[in-house]
mmCIF file with all atom_site columns, C-alpha atoms in Angstrom:
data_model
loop_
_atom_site.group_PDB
_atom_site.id
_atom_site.type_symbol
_atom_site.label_atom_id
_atom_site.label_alt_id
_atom_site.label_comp_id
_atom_site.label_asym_id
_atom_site.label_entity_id
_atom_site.label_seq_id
_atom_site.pdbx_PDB_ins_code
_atom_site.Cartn_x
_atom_site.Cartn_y
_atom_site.Cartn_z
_atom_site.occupancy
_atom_site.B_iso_or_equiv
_atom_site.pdbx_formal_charge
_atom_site.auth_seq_id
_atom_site.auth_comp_id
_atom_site.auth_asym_id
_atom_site.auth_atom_id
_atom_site.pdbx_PDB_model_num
ATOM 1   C CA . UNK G 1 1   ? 2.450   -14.145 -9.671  1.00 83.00 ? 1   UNK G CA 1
ATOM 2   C CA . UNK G 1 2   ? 3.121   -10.435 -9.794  1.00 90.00 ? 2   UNK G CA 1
ATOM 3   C CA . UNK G 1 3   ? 3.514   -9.130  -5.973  1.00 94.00 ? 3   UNK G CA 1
ATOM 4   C CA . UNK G 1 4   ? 2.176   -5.716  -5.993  1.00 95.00 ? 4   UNK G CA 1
ATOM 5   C CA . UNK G 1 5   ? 2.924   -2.976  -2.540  1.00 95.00 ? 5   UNK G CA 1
ATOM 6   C CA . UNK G 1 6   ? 0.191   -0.575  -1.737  1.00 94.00 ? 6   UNK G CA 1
ATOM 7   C CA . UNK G 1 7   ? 1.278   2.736   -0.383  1.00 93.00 ? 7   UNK G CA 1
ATOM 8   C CA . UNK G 1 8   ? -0.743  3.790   2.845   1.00 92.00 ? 8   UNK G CA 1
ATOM 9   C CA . UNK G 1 9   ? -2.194  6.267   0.845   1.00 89.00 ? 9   UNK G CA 1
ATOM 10  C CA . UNK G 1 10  ? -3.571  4.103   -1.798  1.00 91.00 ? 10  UNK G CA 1
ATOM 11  C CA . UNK G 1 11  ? -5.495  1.991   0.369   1.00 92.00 ? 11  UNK G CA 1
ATOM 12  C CA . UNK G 1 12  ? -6.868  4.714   2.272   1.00 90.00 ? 12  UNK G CA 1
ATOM 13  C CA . UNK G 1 13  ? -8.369  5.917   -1.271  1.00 89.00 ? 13  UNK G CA 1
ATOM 14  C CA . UNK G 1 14  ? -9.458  2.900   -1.803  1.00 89.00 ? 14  UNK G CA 1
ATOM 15  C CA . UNK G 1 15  ? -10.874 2.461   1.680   1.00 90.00 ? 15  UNK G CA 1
ATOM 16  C CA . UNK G 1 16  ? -12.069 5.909   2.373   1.00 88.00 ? 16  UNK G CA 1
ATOM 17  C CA . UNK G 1 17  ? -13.839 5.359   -1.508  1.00 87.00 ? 17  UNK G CA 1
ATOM 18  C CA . UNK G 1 18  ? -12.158 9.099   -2.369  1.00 84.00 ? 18  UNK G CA 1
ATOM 19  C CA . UNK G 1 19  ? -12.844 9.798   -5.831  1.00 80.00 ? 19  UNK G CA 1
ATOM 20  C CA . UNK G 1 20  ? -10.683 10.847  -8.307  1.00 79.00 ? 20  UNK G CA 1
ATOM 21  C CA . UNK G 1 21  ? -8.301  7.948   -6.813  1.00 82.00 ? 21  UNK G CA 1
ATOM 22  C CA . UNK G 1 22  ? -10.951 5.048   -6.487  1.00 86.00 ? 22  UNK G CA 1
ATOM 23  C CA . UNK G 1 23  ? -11.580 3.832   -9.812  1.00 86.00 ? 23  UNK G CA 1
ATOM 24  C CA . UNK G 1 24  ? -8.194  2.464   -10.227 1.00 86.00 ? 24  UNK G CA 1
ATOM 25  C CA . UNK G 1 25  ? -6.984  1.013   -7.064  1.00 87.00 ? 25  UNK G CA 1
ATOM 26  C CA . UNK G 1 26  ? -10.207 -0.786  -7.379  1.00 88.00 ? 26  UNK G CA 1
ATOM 27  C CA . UNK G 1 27  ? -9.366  -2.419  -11.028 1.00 88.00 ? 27  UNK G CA 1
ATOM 28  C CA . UNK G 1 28  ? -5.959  -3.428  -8.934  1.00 88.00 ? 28  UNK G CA 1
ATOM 29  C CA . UNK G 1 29  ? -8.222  -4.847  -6.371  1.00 88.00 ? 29  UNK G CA 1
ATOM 30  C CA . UNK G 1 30  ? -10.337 -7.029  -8.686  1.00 90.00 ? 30  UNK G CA 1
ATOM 31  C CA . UNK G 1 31  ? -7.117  -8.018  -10.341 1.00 90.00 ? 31  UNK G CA 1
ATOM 32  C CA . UNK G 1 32  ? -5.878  -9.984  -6.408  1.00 90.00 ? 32  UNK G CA 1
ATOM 33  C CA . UNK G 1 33  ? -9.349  -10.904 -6.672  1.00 90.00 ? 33  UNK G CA 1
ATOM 34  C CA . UNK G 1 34  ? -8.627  -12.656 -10.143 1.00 91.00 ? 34  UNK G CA 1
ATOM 35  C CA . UNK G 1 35  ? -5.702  -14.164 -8.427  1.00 91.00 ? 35  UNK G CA 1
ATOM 36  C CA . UNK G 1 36  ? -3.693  -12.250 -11.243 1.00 91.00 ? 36  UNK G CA 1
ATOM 37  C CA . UNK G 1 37  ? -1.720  -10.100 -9.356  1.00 92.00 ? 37  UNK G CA 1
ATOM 38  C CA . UNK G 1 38  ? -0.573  -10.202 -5.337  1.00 94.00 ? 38  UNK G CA 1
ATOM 39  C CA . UNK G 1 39  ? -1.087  -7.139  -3.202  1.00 94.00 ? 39  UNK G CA 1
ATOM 40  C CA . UNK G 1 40  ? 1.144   -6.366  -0.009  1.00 94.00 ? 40  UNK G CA 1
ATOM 41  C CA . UNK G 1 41  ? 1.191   -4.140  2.403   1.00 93.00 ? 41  UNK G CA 1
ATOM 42  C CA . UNK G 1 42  ? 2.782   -3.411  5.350   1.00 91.00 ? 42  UNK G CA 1
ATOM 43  C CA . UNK G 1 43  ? 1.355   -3.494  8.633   1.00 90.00 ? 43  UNK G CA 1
ATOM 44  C CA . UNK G 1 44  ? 2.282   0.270   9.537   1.00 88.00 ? 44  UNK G CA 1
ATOM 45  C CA . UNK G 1 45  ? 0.263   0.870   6.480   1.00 89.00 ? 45  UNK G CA 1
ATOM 46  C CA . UNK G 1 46  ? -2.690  -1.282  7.615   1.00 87.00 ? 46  UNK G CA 1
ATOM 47  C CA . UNK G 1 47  ? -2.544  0.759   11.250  1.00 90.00 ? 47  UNK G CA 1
ATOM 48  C CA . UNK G 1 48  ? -2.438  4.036   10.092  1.00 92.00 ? 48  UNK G CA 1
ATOM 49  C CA . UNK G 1 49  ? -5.399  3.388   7.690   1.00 93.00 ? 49  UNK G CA 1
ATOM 50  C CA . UNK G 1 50  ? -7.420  2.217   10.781  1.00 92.00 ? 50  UNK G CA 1
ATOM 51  C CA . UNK G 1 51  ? -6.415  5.311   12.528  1.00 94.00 ? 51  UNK G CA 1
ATOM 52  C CA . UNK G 1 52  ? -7.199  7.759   10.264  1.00 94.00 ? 52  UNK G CA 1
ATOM 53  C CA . UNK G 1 53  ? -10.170 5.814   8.727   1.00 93.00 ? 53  UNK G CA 1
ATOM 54  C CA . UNK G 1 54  ? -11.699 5.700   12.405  1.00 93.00 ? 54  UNK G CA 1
ATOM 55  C CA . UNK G 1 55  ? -11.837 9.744   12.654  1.00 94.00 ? 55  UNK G CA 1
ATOM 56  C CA . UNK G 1 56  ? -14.689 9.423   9.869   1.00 92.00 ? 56  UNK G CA 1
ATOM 57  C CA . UNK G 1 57  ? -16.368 6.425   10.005  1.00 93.00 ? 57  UNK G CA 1
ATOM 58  C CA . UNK G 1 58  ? -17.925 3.686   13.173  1.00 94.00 ? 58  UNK G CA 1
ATOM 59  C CA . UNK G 1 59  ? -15.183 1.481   14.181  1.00 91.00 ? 59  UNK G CA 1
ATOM 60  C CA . UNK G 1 60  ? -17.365 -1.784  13.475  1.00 94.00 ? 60  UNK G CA 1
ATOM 61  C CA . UNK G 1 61  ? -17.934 0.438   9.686   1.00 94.00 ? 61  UNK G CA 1
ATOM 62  C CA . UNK G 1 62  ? -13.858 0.336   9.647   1.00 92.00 ? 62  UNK G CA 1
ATOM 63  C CA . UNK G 1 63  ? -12.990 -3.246  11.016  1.00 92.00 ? 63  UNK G CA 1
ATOM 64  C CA . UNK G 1 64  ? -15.408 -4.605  8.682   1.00 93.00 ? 64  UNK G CA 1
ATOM 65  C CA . UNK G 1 65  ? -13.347 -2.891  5.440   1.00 92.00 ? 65  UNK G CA 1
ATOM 66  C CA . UNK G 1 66  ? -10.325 -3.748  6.779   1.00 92.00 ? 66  UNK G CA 1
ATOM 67  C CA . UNK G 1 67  ? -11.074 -7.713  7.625   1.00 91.00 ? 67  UNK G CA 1
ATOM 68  C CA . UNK G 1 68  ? -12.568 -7.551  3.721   1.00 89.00 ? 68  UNK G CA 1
ATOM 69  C CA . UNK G 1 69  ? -9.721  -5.634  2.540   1.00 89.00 ? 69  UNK G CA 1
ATOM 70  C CA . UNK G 1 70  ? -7.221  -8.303  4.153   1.00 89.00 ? 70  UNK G CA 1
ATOM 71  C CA . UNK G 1 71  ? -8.723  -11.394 2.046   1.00 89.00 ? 71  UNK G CA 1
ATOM 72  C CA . UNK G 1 72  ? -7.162  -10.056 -0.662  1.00 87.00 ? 72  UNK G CA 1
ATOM 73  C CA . UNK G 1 73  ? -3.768  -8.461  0.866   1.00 90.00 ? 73  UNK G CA 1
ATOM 74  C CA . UNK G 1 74  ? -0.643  -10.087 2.261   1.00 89.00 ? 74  UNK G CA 1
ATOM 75  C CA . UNK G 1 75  ? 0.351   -8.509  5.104   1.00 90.00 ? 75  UNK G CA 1
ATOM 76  C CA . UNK G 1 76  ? 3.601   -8.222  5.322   1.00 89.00 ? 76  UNK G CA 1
ATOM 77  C CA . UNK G 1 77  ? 6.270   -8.590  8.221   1.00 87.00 ? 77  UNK G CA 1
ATOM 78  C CA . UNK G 1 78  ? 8.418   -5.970  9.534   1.00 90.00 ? 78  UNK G CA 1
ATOM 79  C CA . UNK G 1 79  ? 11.251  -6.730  11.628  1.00 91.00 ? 79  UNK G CA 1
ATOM 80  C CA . UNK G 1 80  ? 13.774  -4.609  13.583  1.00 93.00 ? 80  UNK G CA 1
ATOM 81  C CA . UNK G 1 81  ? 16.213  -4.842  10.822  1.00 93.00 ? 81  UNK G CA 1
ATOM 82  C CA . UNK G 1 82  ? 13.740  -3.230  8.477   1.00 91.00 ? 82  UNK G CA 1
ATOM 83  C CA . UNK G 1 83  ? 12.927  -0.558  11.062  1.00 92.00 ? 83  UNK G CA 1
ATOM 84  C CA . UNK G 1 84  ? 16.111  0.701   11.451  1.00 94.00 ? 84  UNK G CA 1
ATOM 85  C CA . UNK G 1 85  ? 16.781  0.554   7.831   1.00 92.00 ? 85  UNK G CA 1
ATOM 86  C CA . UNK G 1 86  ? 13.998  3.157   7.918   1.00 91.00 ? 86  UNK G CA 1
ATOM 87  C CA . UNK G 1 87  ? 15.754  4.925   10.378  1.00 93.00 ? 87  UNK G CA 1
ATOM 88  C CA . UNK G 1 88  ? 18.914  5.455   8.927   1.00 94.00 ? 88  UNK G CA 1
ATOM 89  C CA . UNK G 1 89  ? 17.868  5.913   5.210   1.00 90.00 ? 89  UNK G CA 1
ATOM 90  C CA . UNK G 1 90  ? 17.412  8.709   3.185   1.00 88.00 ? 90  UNK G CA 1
ATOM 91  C CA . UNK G 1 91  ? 14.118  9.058   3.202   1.00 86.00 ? 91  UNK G CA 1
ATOM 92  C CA . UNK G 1 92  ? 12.524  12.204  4.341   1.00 84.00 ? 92  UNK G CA 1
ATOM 93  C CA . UNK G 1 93  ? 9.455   10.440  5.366   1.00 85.00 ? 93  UNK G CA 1
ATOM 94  C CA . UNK G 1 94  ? 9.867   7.165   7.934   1.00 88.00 ? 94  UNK G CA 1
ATOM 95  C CA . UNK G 1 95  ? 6.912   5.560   6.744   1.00 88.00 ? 95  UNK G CA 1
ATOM 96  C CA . UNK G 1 96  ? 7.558   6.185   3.333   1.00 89.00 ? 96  UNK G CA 1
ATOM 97  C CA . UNK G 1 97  ? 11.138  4.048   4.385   1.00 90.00 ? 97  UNK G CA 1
ATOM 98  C CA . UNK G 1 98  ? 9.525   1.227   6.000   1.00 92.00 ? 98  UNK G CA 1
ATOM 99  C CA . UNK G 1 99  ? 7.390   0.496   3.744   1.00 92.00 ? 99  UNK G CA 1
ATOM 100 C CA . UNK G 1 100 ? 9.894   0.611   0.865   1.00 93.00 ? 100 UNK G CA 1
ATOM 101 C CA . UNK G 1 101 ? 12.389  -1.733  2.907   1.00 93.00 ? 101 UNK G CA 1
ATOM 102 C CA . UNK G 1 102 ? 9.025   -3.940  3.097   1.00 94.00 ? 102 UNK G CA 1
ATOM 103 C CA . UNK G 1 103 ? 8.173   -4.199  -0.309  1.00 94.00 ? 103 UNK G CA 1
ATOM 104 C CA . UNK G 1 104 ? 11.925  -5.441  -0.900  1.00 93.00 ? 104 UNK G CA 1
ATOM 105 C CA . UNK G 1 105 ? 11.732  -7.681  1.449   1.00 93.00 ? 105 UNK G CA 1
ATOM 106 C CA . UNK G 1 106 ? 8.684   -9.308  0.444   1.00 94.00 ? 106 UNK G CA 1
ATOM 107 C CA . UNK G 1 107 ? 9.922   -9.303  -3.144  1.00 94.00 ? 107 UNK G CA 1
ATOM 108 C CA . UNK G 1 108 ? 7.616   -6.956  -4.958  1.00 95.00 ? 108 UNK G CA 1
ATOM 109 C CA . UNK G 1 109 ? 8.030   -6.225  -8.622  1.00 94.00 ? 109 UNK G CA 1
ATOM 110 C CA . UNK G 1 110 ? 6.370   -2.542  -7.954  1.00 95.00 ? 110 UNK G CA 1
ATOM 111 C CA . UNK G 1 111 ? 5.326   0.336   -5.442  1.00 94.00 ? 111 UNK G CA 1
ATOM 112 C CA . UNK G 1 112 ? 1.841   1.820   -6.303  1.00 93.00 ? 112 UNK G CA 1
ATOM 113 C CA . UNK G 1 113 ? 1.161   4.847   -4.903  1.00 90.00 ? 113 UNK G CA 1
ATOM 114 C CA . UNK G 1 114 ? -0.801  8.304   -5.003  1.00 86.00 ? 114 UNK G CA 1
ATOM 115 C CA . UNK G 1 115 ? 1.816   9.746   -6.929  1.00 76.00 ? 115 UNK G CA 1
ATOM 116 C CA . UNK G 1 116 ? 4.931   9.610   -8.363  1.00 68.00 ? 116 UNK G CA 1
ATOM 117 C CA . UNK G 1 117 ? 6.671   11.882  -6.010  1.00 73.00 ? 117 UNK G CA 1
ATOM 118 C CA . UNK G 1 118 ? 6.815   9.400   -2.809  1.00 73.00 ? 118 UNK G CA 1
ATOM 119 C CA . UNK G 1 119 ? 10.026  6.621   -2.679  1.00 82.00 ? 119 UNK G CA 1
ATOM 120 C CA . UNK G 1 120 ? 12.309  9.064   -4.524  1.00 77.00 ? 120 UNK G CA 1
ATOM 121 C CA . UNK G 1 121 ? 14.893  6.834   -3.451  1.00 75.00 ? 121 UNK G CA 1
ATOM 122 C CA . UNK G 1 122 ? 13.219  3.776   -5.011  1.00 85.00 ? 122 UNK G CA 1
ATOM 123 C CA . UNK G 1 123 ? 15.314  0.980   -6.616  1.00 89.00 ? 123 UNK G CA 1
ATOM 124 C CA . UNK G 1 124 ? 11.841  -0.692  -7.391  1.00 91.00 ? 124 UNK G CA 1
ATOM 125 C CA . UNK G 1 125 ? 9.185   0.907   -10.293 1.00 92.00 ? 125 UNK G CA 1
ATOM 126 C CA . UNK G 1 126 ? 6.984   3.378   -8.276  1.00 92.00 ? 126 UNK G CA 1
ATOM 127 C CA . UNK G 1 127 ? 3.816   3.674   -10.055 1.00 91.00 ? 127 UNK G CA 1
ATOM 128 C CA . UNK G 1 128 ? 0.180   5.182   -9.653  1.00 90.00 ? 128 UNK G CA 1
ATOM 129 C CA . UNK G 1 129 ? -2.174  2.631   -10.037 1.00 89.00 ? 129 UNK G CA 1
ATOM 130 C CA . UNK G 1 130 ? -3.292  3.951   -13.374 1.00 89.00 ? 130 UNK G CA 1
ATOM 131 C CA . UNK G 1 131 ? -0.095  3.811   -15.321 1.00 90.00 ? 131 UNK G CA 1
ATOM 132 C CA . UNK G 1 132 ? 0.382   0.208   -13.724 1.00 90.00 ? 132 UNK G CA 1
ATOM 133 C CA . UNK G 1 133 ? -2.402  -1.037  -14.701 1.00 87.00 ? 133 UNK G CA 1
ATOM 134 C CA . UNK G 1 134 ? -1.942  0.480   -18.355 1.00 89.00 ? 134 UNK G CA 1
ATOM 135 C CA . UNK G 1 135 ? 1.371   -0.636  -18.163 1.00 88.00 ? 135 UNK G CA 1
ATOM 136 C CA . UNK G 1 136 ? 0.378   -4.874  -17.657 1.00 82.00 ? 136 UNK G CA 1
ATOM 137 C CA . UNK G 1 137 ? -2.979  -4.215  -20.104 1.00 65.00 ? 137 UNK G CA 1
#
């Protein structure tokens, strides 16, 4: 099965249910729910949602997305060695790093995120969600 990373940013459009962005993270969704593809995400990712989800919505409104939201996830580890891989890369942005050094680690075939401009560095595809999905249709 396909293991699929979700970029911070994609799962707070998908959380946060901000249109234009929704439509297709949620066809990615429904695919994990299909058991066709395997999501991952890091949990820096999954904390920073929570944050910034929790300056707009009830707390019990956000745990309650996020414990649905993690049926269908992985949750991947991250371990000193990845941190300081973040650290001393060449990435401008540290989570941007760490969650690139995550999605290797956990063995993922792609990066979907908001756009194309994030993991410059990438040695794995970076996608949005729409051209990955056209691009397994």
């Amino acid at each position: 099965m396909r293991r699929v990373f979700l970029d911070t940013n994609v799962i707070l459009d998908l959380l946060g249910e901000r249109a234009p962005f929704y439509d297709a993270i949620a066809k990615a969704v429904t695919l994990a729910d299909q058991k066709k593809i395997r999501l991952i995400i890091s949990p820096l990712s999954f904390t920073t949602v929570a944050y910034v989800l929790s300056k707009f919505e009830s707390s019990g409104l956000v745990l309650k997305k996020l414990r649905m939201f993690k049926i269908l996830c992985g949750v991947c580890s991250v371990d000193e060695e990845t941190i300081d891989k973040g650290l001393n890369s060449d990435f401008k942005d540290f989570e941007d790093a760490v969650q690139y050094f995550t999605a290797l680690q956990a063995n993922c075939s792609v990066i979907i995120t908001r756009n194309g401009k994030d993991f410059k560095n990438s040695t794995l595809p970076v996608m949005t969600a729409e051209e990955y999905l056209s691009s397994i249709a």
